[in-house]
Amino acid sequence: VFLVLGVSMCLTLCPLNFYLGGDDEVKGQFKYLALACPHDRPDILWCHCCVVWMVVIVVISYIFEAQQVFLSYRYRYLANLPSLQSQSILVQGIPKDLRTDAKLADFFNKFVPGDGGSSVQRAYVVRDTTKLFALWQELKVARLELCKADAMWEREKKKGRDRRPQTGIWCGCLGKAVDSIDHHWNRVQEVSAKVHAEGQ
């Protein structure tokens, strides 16, 4: 682009500015690059107008030509991608009533039906797992406590004492002793249900 435009503008505008642009306003070597339009020849400005349009047309034609070359490379690149990468799309701004995997897949299957009735193989909705992570940590602690209670009971049985371990819990402002295994088992079931509900 610079070669075509630079040569053509040097061959047209520089002689025009030098011979017809006036001698009084512009002096020295800048006379070739600047236009000092004399008052008796305002039609010289039309030459500059034509050159501007020539620049616009040349630049646009080069841009379109480069775009065609780019598209051929782009189509070839996309055709050679693995199917998982070439057939995946990122969807943002999903309405709240469609923020599940099944509902999102149904939504796209309605608008882009496939040959067999389904154009979507899988849909995954990214979730905020902050609360789920905290529940998962709580479940790990509850399972660990249950394992400790089971180990304590096994140790007591080896000693010939079939006494289940006890743990203290607060009930209002008073504490009471409860069976550790039952307590931690119930805790694991309770937190597991919360984890399952949060993961839906």
PDB file of N, CA and C in Angstrom, residues 51-106:
ATOM      1  N   VAL A  51      -6.785  12.966  -5.413  1.00  0.00           N
ATOM      2  CA  VAL A  51      -5.761  12.103  -4.829  1.00  0.00           C
ATOM      3  C   VAL A  51      -6.253  11.487  -3.520  1.00  0.00           C
ATOM      4  N   VAL A  52      -6.992  12.268  -2.734  1.00  0.00           N
ATOM      5  CA  VAL A  52      -7.560  11.716  -1.486  1.00  0.00           C
ATOM      6  C   VAL A  52      -8.483  10.544  -1.787  1.00  0.00           C
ATOM      7  N   TRP A  53      -9.342  10.707  -2.791  1.00  0.00           N
ATOM      8  CA  TRP A  53     -10.245   9.613  -3.148  1.00  0.00           C
ATOM      9  C   TRP A  53      -9.483   8.414  -3.711  1.00  0.00           C
ATOM     10  N   MET A  54      -8.389   8.685  -4.428  1.00  0.00           N
ATOM     11  CA  MET A  54      -7.583   7.585  -4.927  1.00  0.00           C
ATOM     12  C   MET A  54      -6.975   6.803  -3.760  1.00  0.00           C
ATOM     13  N   VAL A  55      -6.506   7.526  -2.737  1.00  0.00           N
ATOM     14  CA  VAL A  55      -5.954   6.866  -1.543  1.00  0.00           C
ATOM     15  C   VAL A  55      -7.017   6.011  -0.873  1.00  0.00           C
ATOM     16  N   VAL A  56      -8.226   6.550  -0.734  1.00  0.00           N
ATOM     17  CA  VAL A  56      -9.319   5.803  -0.093  1.00  0.00           C
ATOM     18  C   VAL A  56      -9.630   4.528  -0.873  1.00  0.00           C
ATOM     19  N   ILE A  57      -9.734   4.636  -2.191  1.00  0.00           N
ATOM     20  CA  ILE A  57     -10.085   3.468  -3.012  1.00  0.00           C
ATOM     21  C   ILE A  57      -8.975   2.420  -2.972  1.00  0.00           C
ATOM     22  N   VAL A  58      -7.734   2.851  -3.054  1.00  0.00           N
ATOM     23  CA  VAL A  58      -6.619   1.896  -3.023  1.00  0.00           C
ATOM     24  C   VAL A  58      -6.547   1.191  -1.679  1.00  0.00           C
ATOM     25  N   VAL A  59      -6.695   1.936  -0.593  1.00  0.00           N
ATOM     26  CA  VAL A  59      -6.617   1.327   0.745  1.00  0.00           C
ATOM     27  C   VAL A  59      -7.758   0.330   0.946  1.00  0.00           C
ATOM     28  N   ILE A  60      -8.973   0.709   0.539  1.00  0.00           N
ATOM     29  CA  ILE A  60     -10.112  -0.201   0.699  1.00  0.00           C
ATOM     30  C   ILE A  60      -9.918  -1.470  -0.126  1.00  0.00           C
ATOM     31  N   SER A  61      -9.415  -1.327  -1.353  1.00  0.00           N
ATOM     32  CA  SER A  61      -9.207  -2.512  -2.185  1.00  0.00           C
ATOM     33  C   SER A  61      -8.158  -3.431  -1.580  1.00  0.00           C
ATOM     34  N   TYR A  62      -7.094  -2.867  -1.030  1.00  0.00           N
ATOM     35  CA  TYR A  62      -6.078  -3.697  -0.375  1.00  0.00           C
ATOM     36  C   TYR A  62      -6.623  -4.367   0.885  1.00  0.00           C
ATOM     37  N   ILE A  63      -7.462  -3.656   1.610  1.00  0.00           N
ATOM     38  CA  ILE A  63      -8.059  -4.248   2.822  1.00  0.00           C
ATOM     39  C   ILE A  63      -8.948  -5.422   2.454  1.00  0.00           C
ATOM     40  N   PHE A  64      -9.789  -5.262   1.435  1.00  0.00           N
ATOM     41  CA  PHE A  64     -10.661  -6.356   1.016  1.00  0.00           C
ATOM     42  C   PHE A  64      -9.855  -7.553   0.497  1.00  0.00           C
ATOM     43  N   GLU A  65      -8.785  -7.258  -0.241  1.00  0.00           N
ATOM     44  CA  GLU A  65      -7.944  -8.343  -0.743  1.00  0.00           C
ATOM     45  C   GLU A  65      -7.273  -9.097   0.407  1.00  0.00           C
ATOM     46  N   ALA A  66      -6.771  -8.341   1.403  1.00  0.00           N
ATOM     47  CA  ALA A  66      -6.151  -8.990   2.566  1.00  0.00           C
ATOM     48  C   ALA A  66      -7.180  -9.777   3.369  1.00  0.00           C
ATOM     49  N   GLN A  67      -8.413  -9.272   3.428  1.00  0.00           N
ATOM     50  CA  GLN A  67      -9.473  -9.990   4.144  1.00  0.00           C
ATOM     51  C   GLN A  67      -9.787 -11.321   3.470  1.00  0.00           C
ATOM     52  N   GLN A  68      -9.805 -11.346   2.147  1.00  0.00           N
ATOM     53  CA  GLN A  68     -10.057 -12.603   1.437  1.00  0.00           C
ATOM     54  C   GLN A  68      -8.949 -13.622   1.688  1.00  0.00           C
ATOM     55  N   VAL A  69      -7.705 -13.154   1.685  1.00  0.00           N
ATOM     56  CA  VAL A  69      -6.591 -14.061   1.985  1.00  0.00           C
ATOM     57  C   VAL A  69      -6.697 -14.576   3.412  1.00  0.00           C
ATOM     58  N   PHE A  70      -7.025 -13.667   4.346  1.00  0.00           N
ATOM     59  CA  PHE A  70      -7.163 -14.074   5.744  1.00  0.00           C
ATOM     60  C   PHE A  70      -8.283 -15.094   5.919  1.00  0.00           C
ATOM     61  N   LEU A  71      -9.403 -14.887   5.236  1.00  0.00           N
ATOM     62  CA  LEU A  71     -10.530 -15.814   5.378  1.00  0.00           C
ATOM     63  C   LEU A  71     -10.184 -17.200   4.862  1.00  0.00           C
ATOM     64  N   SER A  72      -9.422 -17.271   3.799  1.00  0.00           N
ATOM     65  CA  SER A  72      -9.030 -18.592   3.296  1.00  0.00           C
ATOM     66  C   SER A  72      -8.164 -19.323   4.322  1.00  0.00           C
ATOM     67  N   TYR A  73      -7.218 -18.592   4.934  1.00  0.00           N
ATOM     68  CA  TYR A  73      -6.415 -19.204   5.995  1.00  0.00           C
ATOM     69  C   TYR A  73      -7.286 -19.569   7.194  1.00  0.00           C
ATOM     70  N   ARG A  74      -8.227 -18.700   7.543  1.00  0.00           N
ATOM     71  CA  ARG A  74      -9.082 -18.931   8.705  1.00  0.00           C
ATOM     72  C   ARG A  74      -9.963 -20.164   8.512  1.00  0.00           C
ATOM     73  N   TYR A  75     -10.576 -20.301   7.330  1.00  0.00           N
ATOM     74  CA  TYR A  75     -11.428 -21.463   7.057  1.00  0.00           C
ATOM     75  C   TYR A  75     -10.599 -22.751   7.092  1.00  0.00           C
ATOM     76  N   ARG A  76      -9.390 -22.693   6.545  1.00  0.00           N
ATOM     77  CA  ARG A  76      -8.528 -23.865   6.566  1.00  0.00           C
ATOM     78  C   ARG A  76      -8.140 -24.238   8.001  1.00  0.00           C
ATOM     79  N   TYR A  77      -7.874 -23.216   8.808  1.00  0.00           N
ATOM     80  CA  TYR A  77      -7.518 -23.456  10.216  1.00  0.00           C
ATOM     81  C   TYR A  77      -8.684 -24.079  10.977  1.00  0.00           C
ATOM     82  N   LEU A  78      -9.879 -23.546  10.793  1.00  0.00           N
ATOM     83  CA  LEU A  78     -11.051 -24.075  11.493  1.00  0.00           C
ATOM     84  C   LEU A  78     -11.393 -25.485  11.030  1.00  0.00           C
ATOM     85  N   ALA A  79     -11.180 -25.768   9.747  1.00  0.00           N
ATOM     86  CA  ALA A  79     -11.495 -27.111   9.238  1.00  0.00           C
ATOM     87  C   ALA A  79     -10.570 -28.171   9.806  1.00  0.00           C
ATOM     88  N   ASN A  80      -9.352 -27.783  10.198  1.00  0.00           N
ATOM     89  CA  ASN A  80      -8.386 -28.748  10.718  1.00  0.00           C
ATOM     90  C   ASN A  80      -8.373 -28.841  12.236  1.00  0.00           C
ATOM     91  N   LEU A  81      -9.247 -28.089  12.911  1.00  0.00           N
ATOM     92  CA  LEU A  81      -9.298 -28.156  14.375  1.00  0.00           C
ATOM     93  C   LEU A  81      -9.941 -29.461  14.828  1.00  0.00           C
ATOM     94  N   PRO A  82      -9.616 -29.936  16.033  1.00  0.00           N
ATOM     95  CA  PRO A  82     -10.347 -31.079  16.585  1.00  0.00           C
ATOM     96  C   PRO A  82     -11.830 -30.743  16.736  1.00  0.00           C
ATOM     97  N   SER A  83     -12.679 -31.749  16.618  1.00  0.00           N
ATOM     98  CA  SER A  83     -14.126 -31.500  16.610  1.00  0.00           C
ATOM     99  C   SER A  83     -14.599 -30.821  17.883  1.00  0.00           C
ATOM    100  N   LEU A  84     -14.024 -31.180  19.029  1.00  0.00           N
ATOM    101  CA  LEU A  84     -14.453 -30.569  20.287  1.00  0.00           C
ATOM    102  C   LEU A  84     -14.173 -29.074  20.302  1.00  0.00           C
ATOM    103  N   GLN A  85     -13.048 -28.672  19.725  1.00  0.00           N
ATOM    104  CA  GLN A  85     -12.679 -27.263  19.710  1.00  0.00           C
ATOM    105  C   GLN A  85     -13.415 -26.491  18.619  1.00  0.00           C
ATOM    106  N   SER A  86     -13.616 -27.105  17.472  1.00  0.00           N
ATOM    107  CA  SER A  86     -14.235 -26.384  16.357  1.00  0.00           C
ATOM    108  C   SER A  86     -15.752 -26.292  16.484  1.00  0.00           C
ATOM    109  N   GLN A  87     -16.353 -27.140  17.316  1.00  0.00           N
ATOM    110  CA  GLN A  87     -17.809 -27.142  17.438  1.00  0.00           C
ATOM    111  C   GLN A  87     -18.289 -26.629  18.788  1.00  0.00           C
ATOM    112  N   SER A  88     -17.406 -25.958  19.522  1.00  0.00           N
ATOM    113  CA  SER A  88     -17.768 -25.427  20.836  1.00  0.00           C
ATOM    114  C   SER A  88     -17.954 -23.921  20.738  1.00  0.00           C
ATOM    115  N   ILE A  89     -18.919 -23.415  21.494  1.00  0.00           N
ATOM    116  CA  ILE A  89     -19.158 -21.978  21.544  1.00  0.00           C
ATOM    117  C   ILE A  89     -19.257 -21.544  22.997  1.00  0.00           C
ATOM    118  N   LEU A  90     -18.922 -20.278  23.243  1.00  0.00           N
ATOM    119  CA  LEU A  90     -19.039 -19.691  24.568  1.00  0.00           C
ATOM    120  C   LEU A  90     -20.255 -18.784  24.580  1.00  0.00           C
ATOM    121  N   VAL A  91     -21.153 -19.027  25.512  1.00  0.00           N
ATOM    122  CA  VAL A  91     -22.382 -18.242  25.619  1.00  0.00           C
ATOM    123  C   VAL A  91     -22.308 -17.426  26.900  1.00  0.00           C
ATOM    124  N   GLN A  92     -22.538 -16.139  26.799  1.00  0.00           N
ATOM    125  CA  GLN A  92     -22.523 -15.261  27.976  1.00  0.00           C
ATOM    126  C   GLN A  92     -23.871 -14.586  28.128  1.00  0.00           C
ATOM    127  N   GLY A  93     -24.131 -14.089  29.321  1.00  0.00           N
ATOM    128  CA  GLY A  93     -25.381 -13.382  29.586  1.00  0.00           C
ATOM    129  C   GLY A  93     -26.595 -14.293  29.534  1.00  0.00           C
ATOM    130  N   ILE A  94     -26.472 -15.502  30.063  1.00  0.00           N
ATOM    131  CA  ILE A  94     -27.587 -16.458  30.045  1.00  0.00           C
ATOM    132  C   ILE A  94     -28.644 -16.008  31.043  1.00  0.00           C
ATOM    133  N   PRO A  95     -29.922 -15.963  30.641  1.00  0.00           N
ATOM    134  CA  PRO A  95     -30.982 -15.599  31.604  1.00  0.00           C
ATOM    135  C   PRO A  95     -31.028 -16.593  32.757  1.00  0.00           C
ATOM    136  N   LYS A  96     -31.512 -16.142  33.913  1.00  0.00           N
ATOM    137  CA  LYS A  96     -31.506 -16.969  35.115  1.00  0.00           C
ATOM    138  C   LYS A  96     -32.329 -18.236  34.955  1.00  0.00           C
ATOM    139  N   ASP A  97     -33.416 -18.166  34.178  1.00  0.00           N
ATOM    140  CA  ASP A  97     -34.265 -19.356  34.034  1.00  0.00           C
ATOM    141  C   ASP A  97     -33.661 -20.400  33.091  1.00  0.00           C
ATOM    142  N   LEU A  98     -32.524 -20.088  32.435  1.00  0.00           N
ATOM    143  CA  LEU A  98     -31.874 -21.052  31.535  1.00  0.00           C
ATOM    144  C   LEU A  98     -30.512 -21.496  32.058  1.00  0.00           C
ATOM    145  N   ARG A  99     -30.199 -21.217  33.313  1.00  0.00           N
ATOM    146  CA  ARG A  99     -28.865 -21.488  33.829  1.00  0.00           C
ATOM    147  C   ARG A  99     -28.714 -22.907  34.382  1.00  0.00           C
ATOM    148  N   THR A 100     -29.177 -23.866  33.618  1.00  0.00           N
ATOM    149  CA  THR A 100     -28.893 -25.271  33.894  1.00  0.00           C
ATOM    150  C   THR A 100     -28.463 -25.918  32.578  1.00  0.00           C
ATOM    151  N   ASP A 101     -27.731 -27.014  32.677  1.00  0.00           N
ATOM    152  CA  ASP A 101     -27.229 -27.670  31.467  1.00  0.00           C
ATOM    153  C   ASP A 101     -28.362 -28.096  30.547  1.00  0.00           C
ATOM    154  N   ALA A 102     -29.389 -28.719  31.121  1.00  0.00           N
ATOM    155  CA  ALA A 102     -30.497 -29.246  30.304  1.00  0.00           C
ATOM    156  C   ALA A 102     -31.301 -28.124  29.657  1.00  0.00           C
ATOM    157  N   LYS A 103     -31.608 -27.075  30.414  1.00  0.00           N
ATOM    158  CA  LYS A 103     -32.412 -25.976  29.858  1.00  0.00           C
ATOM    159  C   LYS A 103     -31.666 -25.221  28.767  1.00  0.00           C
ATOM    160  N   LEU A 104     -30.363 -25.049  28.948  1.00  0.00           N
ATOM    161  CA  LEU A 104     -29.582 -24.361  27.918  1.00  0.00           C
ATOM    162  C   LEU A 104     -29.521 -25.189  26.635  1.00  0.00           C
ATOM    163  N   ALA A 105     -29.343 -26.501  26.773  1.00  0.00           N
ATOM    164  CA  ALA A 105     -29.326 -27.372  25.595  1.00  0.00           C
ATOM    165  C   ALA A 105     -30.678 -27.362  24.888  1.00  0.00           C
ATOM    166  N   ASP A 106     -31.773 -27.405  25.651  1.00  0.00           N
ATOM    167  CA  ASP A 106     -33.115 -27.353  25.044  1.00  0.00           C
ATOM    168  C   ASP A 106     -33.343 -26.042  24.306  1.00  0.00           C
TER     169      ASP A 106
END
